[in-house]
Amino acid sequence: MSEEPLLTVEGLTTEFTTDNGVLTAVDGIDFEIERGETLCLVGESGSGKTVASESITRIVPTPPGEVTGSVTFDGQEIISMSESELKEIRGGRIAHVFQNPQDALNHCYTVGWQIVEAIQTHEPNTSKQEARERAVGLLNDVGVANAAARLDDYPHEFSGGQKQRVMIAMALVTNPDLLIADEPTTALDVTVQAQILNLLEELQEEYNMSILFVTHDLGVVAGIADQVVVMYAGKVMERGGVHEIFDEPSHPYTRALLECLPGKSRSAEGIPGSLPSPISPPDGCRFAPRCDYAVEECRAGDQPPEEPLSESHAVSCVHYQQGYDPAVIREEVVQEDGATTGGVSSD
Ligand code: SF4
């Protein structure tokens, strides 16, 4: 096994040309995903996490979009790859699962027809009979009961959770190395959401996949992540192992997101204010207009550089720079919340 990360993202920037100016949705972000690891990109709606995930395989529309920076997948640079080279990877070694399975499935064709077509597109020499047998196996793998019988049902005959299972089965057709799952459980009720998360964990082991999981929900992150990257207004605010993020949240934005979890201090009202315009973001820290700890220095220059707190944990906030005292942030949360803000199990 190679020791290089499966995916290395460096300086990823995605801009869209609009009538009102250049909209920078993702602004120079970096992260790595190891083989077999789950990395969660988390942030509020509009933080840039979905555009970042779609920029990896360049499925953002270009134009009006433009993706720059570097994305290295298993040693190959994706950003400069030709469209025909990228096709081999996109939908092959890297598969996507999206939020709304009803939008992704074609309601005019049976589920079996769609899975068989996906198999034969990827493996043209596979006979229809072989493809149907594989489709049954895939539906079994994702927990669709009576898989052989359900093959000839139409999407509308499946529940929301079952449709998402079908979409995951279609993503597994190519035995991907990396699954990019963008809010795959958001449209589902809590019980089904938990089932899908468990399923993804089981499949990750069975298929030896890495997962890039995109979500606004830190509760979901606690259940599935190994590593977490917290994004706000196109920038990385904090990154760390899941236990570091939940047990030692250090950026005011991460702490605010945790305070919005059910039963926490901001669960009813959320974080006051809204994200800045991606066309004209504020100087300095992007979170400054909403931050309870902002000082004058926060409102000048660029986003503060990420300060390492450990080998895997880093935070972009002036209070962690030399000459400042991060206790101003940490102490207040300890007073509000008790000893810990954590919500992640230790297993
Ligand atoms: S840099 Fe300033 S504004 Fe940004 S999170 Fe830290 S304290 Fe708040």
Short mmCIF file of C-alpha atoms and ligand atoms in Angstrom, two decimals:
data_model
loop_
_atom_site.label_atom_id
_atom_site.label_comp_id
_atom_site.label_asym_id
_atom_site.label_seq_id
_atom_site.Cartn_x
_atom_site.Cartn_y
_atom_site.Cartn_z
CA MET A 1 0.00 0.00 0.00
CA SER A 2 1.30 3.44 -0.93
CA GLU A 3 1.98 5.82 1.95
CA GLU A 4 0.90 8.80 -0.11
CA PRO A 5 -2.61 10.10 0.67
CA LEU A 6 -5.19 8.90 -1.84
CA LEU A 7 -6.29 12.50 -2.44
CA THR A 8 -4.30 15.68 -1.92
CA VAL A 9 -6.02 19.02 -2.44
CA GLU A 10 -3.80 22.11 -2.46
CA GLY A 11 -4.84 25.70 -3.00
CA LEU A 12 -8.17 24.62 -4.52
CA THR A 13 -10.00 27.71 -5.73
CA THR A 14 -13.29 27.83 -7.57
CA GLU A 15 -14.58 31.07 -9.00
CA PHE A 16 -17.72 31.84 -10.98
CA THR A 17 -18.05 34.80 -13.29
CA THR A 18 -21.41 36.47 -12.68
CA ASP A 19 -23.05 39.69 -13.86
CA ASN A 20 -22.23 41.17 -10.45
CA GLY A 21 -18.57 40.21 -10.42
CA VAL A 22 -16.37 37.23 -9.66
CA LEU A 23 -17.87 34.96 -7.01
CA THR A 24 -15.21 32.99 -5.13
CA ALA A 25 -16.97 29.94 -3.71
CA VAL A 26 -13.82 28.10 -2.65
CA ASP A 27 -10.76 30.13 -1.79
CA GLY A 28 -7.47 28.27 -1.65
CA ILE A 29 -8.30 25.29 0.53
CA ASP A 30 -6.03 22.32 1.32
CA PHE A 31 -6.75 18.86 2.69
CA GLU A 32 -5.69 15.24 2.30
CA ILE A 33 -7.62 11.99 2.48
CA GLU A 34 -5.81 8.79 3.37
CA ARG A 35 -6.83 5.42 1.98
CA GLY A 36 -9.77 3.93 3.88
CA GLU A 37 -10.36 7.20 5.75
CA THR A 38 -13.49 9.37 6.01
CA LEU A 39 -12.98 13.11 5.88
CA CYS A 40 -15.98 15.35 6.56
CA LEU A 41 -16.19 18.79 5.00
CA VAL A 42 -18.55 20.66 7.29
CA GLY A 43 -20.04 24.14 7.31
CA GLU A 44 -23.27 26.04 6.90
CA SER A 45 -25.07 26.18 3.61
CA GLY A 46 -23.04 28.51 1.38
CA SER A 47 -19.72 27.75 3.05
CA GLY A 48 -18.32 26.33 -0.20
CA LYS A 49 -18.16 22.69 0.84
CA THR A 50 -20.34 21.34 -1.98
CA VAL A 51 -18.54 23.38 -4.63
CA ALA A 52 -15.23 22.16 -3.19
CA SER A 53 -16.36 18.52 -3.45
CA GLU A 54 -17.61 19.03 -7.00
CA SER A 55 -14.41 20.81 -8.00
CA ILE A 56 -12.38 17.70 -7.23
CA THR A 57 -13.79 15.89 -10.25
CA ARG A 58 -14.48 19.16 -12.08
CA ILE A 59 -18.22 18.59 -12.29
CA VAL A 60 -18.82 22.27 -11.56
CA PRO A 61 -19.95 23.93 -14.81
CA THR A 62 -17.00 25.61 -16.53
CA PRO A 63 -17.76 28.27 -17.66
CA PRO A 64 -19.04 30.12 -15.69
CA GLY A 65 -16.87 28.32 -13.14
CA GLU A 66 -13.11 28.10 -13.12
CA VAL A 67 -11.23 25.62 -10.94
CA THR A 68 -7.57 26.25 -10.11
CA GLY A 69 -5.06 24.82 -7.66
CA SER A 70 -4.01 21.21 -7.43
CA VAL A 71 -5.94 17.98 -6.86
CA THR A 72 -3.76 14.89 -6.86
CA PHE A 73 -5.61 11.57 -6.90
CA ASP A 74 -3.46 8.48 -6.44
CA GLY A 75 -0.48 10.35 -7.84
CA GLN A 76 -2.32 11.87 -10.83
CA GLU A 77 -3.01 15.60 -11.14
CA ILE A 78 -6.70 16.05 -11.93
CA ILE A 79 -7.01 19.80 -12.45
CA SER A 80 -4.84 19.86 -15.57
CA MET A 81 -6.15 16.54 -16.94
CA SER A 82 -7.99 16.47 -20.25
CA GLU A 83 -11.72 15.80 -20.12
CA SER A 84 -11.28 12.36 -21.71
CA GLU A 85 -8.62 11.36 -19.17
CA LEU A 86 -10.77 12.64 -16.34
CA LYS A 87 -13.77 10.60 -17.53
CA GLU A 88 -11.86 7.44 -16.61
CA ILE A 89 -11.61 8.63 -13.03
CA ARG A 90 -14.90 10.47 -12.60
CA GLY A 91 -17.67 7.95 -12.12
CA GLY A 92 -15.01 5.24 -12.00
CA ARG A 93 -12.37 5.43 -9.31
CA ILE A 94 -14.14 8.44 -7.82
CA ALA A 95 -17.92 8.16 -7.46
CA HIS A 96 -20.46 10.70 -6.25
CA VAL A 97 -23.63 10.28 -4.22
CA PHE A 98 -25.85 13.34 -4.06
CA GLN A 99 -28.42 14.67 -1.64
CA ASN A 100 -31.62 13.98 -3.56
CA PRO A 101 -31.76 10.49 -5.05
CA GLN A 102 -35.07 11.29 -6.73
CA ASP A 103 -33.29 13.88 -8.87
CA ALA A 104 -30.49 11.49 -9.77
CA LEU A 105 -32.63 8.48 -10.72
CA ASN A 106 -34.51 8.41 -14.02
CA HIS A 107 -38.15 7.77 -13.22
CA CYS A 108 -38.89 6.40 -16.70
CA TYR A 109 -36.68 3.34 -16.25
CA THR A 110 -36.62 0.52 -13.72
CA VAL A 111 -33.94 0.58 -11.06
CA GLY A 112 -32.48 -2.62 -12.52
CA TRP A 113 -32.25 -1.10 -16.00
CA GLN A 114 -30.36 1.89 -14.60
CA ILE A 115 -27.90 -0.20 -12.60
CA VAL A 116 -27.35 -2.56 -15.55
CA GLU A 117 -26.70 0.41 -17.81
CA ALA A 118 -24.18 1.83 -15.32
CA ILE A 119 -22.40 -1.55 -15.20
CA GLN A 120 -22.34 -1.97 -18.99
CA THR A 121 -21.18 1.63 -19.50
CA HIS A 122 -18.25 0.98 -17.24
CA GLU A 123 -17.63 -2.59 -18.43
CA PRO A 124 -18.89 -2.84 -22.04
CA ASN A 125 -18.01 -6.54 -22.29
CA THR A 126 -20.34 -7.54 -19.49
CA SER A 127 -23.45 -9.35 -20.77
CA LYS A 128 -26.89 -8.16 -19.74
CA GLN A 129 -27.42 -11.34 -17.70
CA GLU A 130 -24.10 -10.90 -15.87
CA ALA A 131 -24.88 -7.24 -15.26
CA ARG A 132 -28.30 -8.13 -13.81
CA GLU A 133 -26.68 -10.65 -11.47
CA ARG A 134 -24.20 -8.01 -10.33
CA ALA A 135 -27.01 -5.52 -9.89
CA VAL A 136 -28.79 -7.97 -7.57
CA GLY A 137 -25.54 -8.41 -5.62
CA LEU A 138 -25.10 -4.65 -5.31
CA LEU A 139 -28.67 -4.13 -4.12
CA ASN A 140 -28.10 -6.88 -1.57
CA ASP A 141 -24.89 -5.17 -0.45
CA VAL A 142 -26.73 -1.91 0.19
CA GLY A 143 -29.49 -3.67 2.11
CA VAL A 144 -32.40 -3.60 -0.36
CA ALA A 145 -34.60 -6.53 0.64
CA ASN A 146 -35.79 -8.95 -2.09
CA ALA A 147 -33.18 -7.48 -4.40
CA ALA A 148 -33.87 -9.80 -7.34
CA ALA A 149 -37.57 -8.98 -7.30
CA ARG A 150 -37.02 -5.24 -6.81
CA LEU A 151 -34.78 -5.00 -9.87
CA ASP A 152 -37.80 -4.48 -12.12
CA ASP A 153 -39.45 -1.84 -9.94
CA TYR A 154 -39.45 1.84 -10.87
CA PRO A 155 -37.88 4.50 -8.62
CA HIS A 156 -41.29 5.75 -7.44
CA GLU A 157 -41.90 2.32 -5.92
CA PHE A 158 -38.95 2.86 -3.51
CA SER A 159 -38.98 4.92 -0.31
CA GLY A 160 -36.54 7.85 0.09
CA GLY A 161 -34.11 5.73 2.09
CA GLN A 162 -34.31 2.86 -0.42
CA LYS A 163 -33.69 5.28 -3.30
CA GLN A 164 -30.56 6.51 -1.54
CA ARG A 165 -29.47 2.88 -1.12
CA VAL A 166 -29.99 2.41 -4.87
CA MET A 167 -27.87 5.51 -5.58
CA ILE A 168 -25.12 4.14 -3.35
CA ALA A 169 -25.36 0.79 -5.21
CA MET A 170 -24.92 2.67 -8.51
CA ALA A 171 -21.90 4.49 -7.08
CA LEU A 172 -20.38 1.14 -6.11
CA VAL A 173 -20.69 -0.28 -9.63
CA THR A 174 -17.13 0.78 -10.38
CA ASN A 175 -15.71 -0.30 -7.00
CA PRO A 176 -14.49 3.27 -6.41
CA ASP A 177 -11.44 4.17 -4.35
CA LEU A 178 -13.09 7.40 -3.26
CA LEU A 179 -16.78 8.02 -2.64
CA ILE A 180 -17.83 11.68 -2.51
CA ALA A 181 -21.11 11.83 -0.62
CA ASP A 182 -22.75 15.27 -0.56
CA GLU A 183 -25.38 15.51 2.20
CA PRO A 184 -26.58 11.99 1.32
CA THR A 185 -28.79 11.74 4.39
CA THR A 186 -30.19 15.27 4.63
CA ALA A 187 -33.49 14.45 2.91
CA LEU A 188 -34.07 11.39 5.11
CA ASP A 189 -35.66 11.01 8.52
CA VAL A 190 -33.38 10.48 11.49
CA THR A 191 -33.80 6.69 11.69
CA VAL A 192 -33.15 6.14 8.00
CA GLN A 193 -30.25 8.62 8.19
CA ALA A 194 -28.60 6.47 10.86
CA GLN A 195 -29.13 3.35 8.74
CA ILE A 196 -27.49 4.97 5.70
CA LEU A 197 -24.52 6.16 7.78
CA ASN A 198 -24.06 2.65 9.18
CA LEU A 199 -24.33 1.26 5.67
CA LEU A 200 -21.64 3.63 4.39
CA GLU A 201 -19.32 2.56 7.20
CA GLU A 202 -19.90 -1.13 6.43
CA LEU A 203 -19.39 -0.59 2.70
CA GLN A 204 -16.26 1.45 3.33
CA GLU A 205 -14.69 -1.56 4.99
CA GLU A 206 -16.04 -4.06 2.48
CA TYR A 207 -14.98 -2.03 -0.57
CA ASN A 208 -11.88 -0.51 1.08
CA MET A 209 -12.96 3.00 0.09
CA SER A 210 -12.08 6.46 1.26
CA ILE A 211 -15.05 8.77 1.77
CA LEU A 212 -15.32 12.54 1.41
CA PHE A 213 -18.52 13.31 3.27
CA VAL A 214 -20.04 16.76 2.86
CA THR A 215 -22.51 17.91 5.50
CA HIS A 216 -23.81 20.89 7.46
CA ASP A 217 -24.63 18.60 10.39
CA LEU A 218 -21.97 18.12 13.05
CA GLY A 219 -24.14 15.43 14.61
CA VAL A 220 -23.63 13.35 11.47
CA VAL A 221 -19.91 14.16 11.49
CA ALA A 222 -19.58 12.69 14.99
CA GLY A 223 -20.91 9.39 13.71
CA ILE A 224 -18.83 8.93 10.60
CA ALA A 225 -15.68 11.11 10.41
CA ASP A 226 -12.05 10.27 10.97
CA GLN A 227 -10.90 13.77 9.98
CA VAL A 228 -12.91 17.00 9.88
CA VAL A 229 -12.37 20.18 7.87
CA VAL A 230 -14.57 23.08 8.94
CA MET A 231 -15.24 25.55 6.12
CA TYR A 232 -16.69 29.04 6.24
CA ALA A 233 -17.12 31.43 3.32
CA GLY A 234 -14.81 29.41 1.09
CA LYS A 235 -11.97 29.16 3.63
CA VAL A 236 -10.84 26.51 6.09
CA MET A 237 -11.43 27.65 9.67
CA GLU A 238 -10.30 24.55 11.53
CA ARG A 239 -9.19 21.01 10.79
CA GLY A 240 -8.47 18.04 12.98
CA GLY A 241 -9.24 14.49 13.94
CA VAL A 242 -12.86 13.95 14.91
CA HIS A 243 -11.99 13.76 18.61
CA GLU A 244 -9.94 16.96 18.41
CA ILE A 245 -12.82 18.80 16.78
CA PHE A 246 -15.40 17.57 19.28
CA ASP A 247 -13.29 17.47 22.44
CA GLU A 248 -11.13 20.55 21.79
CA PRO A 249 -13.04 22.73 19.32
CA SER A 250 -10.85 25.79 18.99
CA HIS A 251 -12.20 28.10 16.30
CA PRO A 252 -15.11 30.32 17.35
CA TYR A 253 -17.04 29.14 14.27
CA THR A 254 -16.57 25.46 15.12
CA ARG A 255 -17.64 26.18 18.67
CA ALA A 256 -20.69 28.07 17.42
CA LEU A 257 -21.65 25.14 15.18
CA LEU A 258 -21.34 22.76 18.14
CA GLU A 259 -23.49 25.08 20.25
CA CYS A 260 -26.21 24.72 17.59
CA LEU A 261 -26.50 20.95 18.13
CA PRO A 262 -29.76 19.78 19.75
CA GLY A 263 -29.79 20.50 23.47
CA LYS A 264 -26.90 23.01 23.28
CA SER A 265 -27.03 26.72 23.99
CA ARG A 266 -27.75 27.94 20.44
CA SER A 267 -29.92 25.05 19.26
CA ALA A 268 -32.99 27.27 18.97
CA GLU A 269 -31.64 30.44 17.35
CA GLY A 270 -28.52 29.24 15.50
CA ILE A 271 -25.54 31.50 14.83
CA PRO A 272 -26.65 35.15 14.56
CA GLY A 273 -25.96 36.88 11.25
CA SER A 274 -25.29 35.37 7.85
CA LEU A 275 -22.40 34.43 5.61
CA PRO A 276 -20.61 37.28 3.84
CA SER A 277 -20.99 37.88 0.13
CA PRO A 278 -18.66 35.58 -1.81
CA ILE A 279 -18.27 38.41 -4.33
CA SER A 280 -17.00 40.96 -1.80
CA PRO A 281 -15.97 39.13 1.39
CA PRO A 282 -14.72 41.21 4.32
CA ASP A 283 -11.03 41.87 4.89
CA GLY A 284 -9.35 39.75 7.51
CA CYS A 285 -11.14 36.80 9.02
CA ARG A 286 -14.28 35.90 7.09
CA PHE A 287 -16.07 35.07 10.32
CA ALA A 288 -15.31 38.44 11.99
CA PRO A 289 -18.75 40.04 11.38
CA ARG A 290 -20.37 37.19 13.37
CA CYS A 291 -17.61 36.44 15.86
CA ASP A 292 -18.00 37.20 19.57
CA TYR A 293 -14.22 37.26 20.01
CA ALA A 294 -13.24 39.55 17.13
CA VAL A 295 -10.54 42.15 17.84
CA GLU A 296 -9.28 44.93 15.60
CA GLU A 297 -6.62 42.72 13.99
CA CYS A 298 -9.31 40.29 12.82
CA ARG A 299 -10.65 42.86 10.37
CA ALA A 300 -7.49 43.58 8.37
CA GLY A 301 -5.38 41.71 5.85
CA ASP A 302 -6.26 38.13 4.89
CA GLN A 303 -7.75 35.16 6.69
CA PRO A 304 -5.31 34.38 9.54
CA PRO A 305 -2.90 31.56 8.65
CA GLU A 306 -3.68 28.17 10.19
CA GLU A 307 -1.87 27.75 13.49
CA PRO A 308 -0.99 24.15 14.35
CA LEU A 309 -2.28 22.95 17.72
CA SER A 310 -1.07 19.37 17.18
CA GLU A 311 0.19 17.31 14.25
CA SER A 312 -3.35 16.95 12.91
CA HIS A 313 -5.17 19.92 14.45
CA ALA A 314 -4.94 23.50 13.15
CA VAL A 315 -7.01 26.64 13.47
CA SER A 316 -7.25 29.89 11.51
CA CYS A 317 -7.79 32.48 14.24
CA VAL A 318 -5.66 35.34 15.55
CA HIS A 319 -6.14 34.24 19.16
CA TYR A 320 -3.88 31.23 18.48
CA GLN A 321 -1.09 33.38 17.10
CA GLN A 322 1.95 34.37 19.09
CA GLY A 323 1.17 37.20 21.49
CA TYR A 324 -2.50 36.26 21.92
CA ASP A 325 -4.19 34.06 24.48
CA PRO A 326 -6.56 31.35 23.14
CA ALA A 327 -7.98 31.00 26.65
CA VAL A 328 -10.36 33.88 25.86
CA ILE A 329 -12.19 31.53 23.51
CA ARG A 330 -11.81 28.25 25.33
CA GLU A 331 -12.60 29.45 28.85
CA GLU A 332 -15.91 30.94 27.91
CA VAL A 333 -17.15 27.75 26.33
CA VAL A 334 -16.04 25.69 29.32
CA GLN A 335 -18.03 28.02 31.56
CA GLU A 336 -21.10 27.75 29.36
CA ASP A 337 -20.98 24.10 28.59
CA GLY A 338 -19.24 22.31 31.41
CA ALA A 339 -16.10 20.30 30.89
CA THR A 340 -16.65 19.38 27.28
CA THR A 341 -18.62 20.25 24.20
CA GLY A 342 -18.08 16.77 22.86
CA GLY A 343 -20.61 14.59 21.12
CA VAL A 344 -18.49 11.91 19.56
CA SER A 345 -18.21 8.35 20.76
CA SER A 346 -14.80 6.98 21.56
CA ASP A 347 -15.05 3.94 19.30
S1 SF4 B 1 -9.70 35.58 13.78
FE1 SF4 B 1 -10.92 36.99 14.97
S2 SF4 B 1 -12.89 37.04 13.93
FE2 SF4 B 1 -11.83 35.27 13.20
S3 SF4 B 1 -12.52 33.63 14.49
FE3 SF4 B 1 -10.66 34.41 15.42
S4 SF4 B 1 -11.37 35.95 16.87
FE4 SF4 B 1 -13.07 35.53 15.51
#
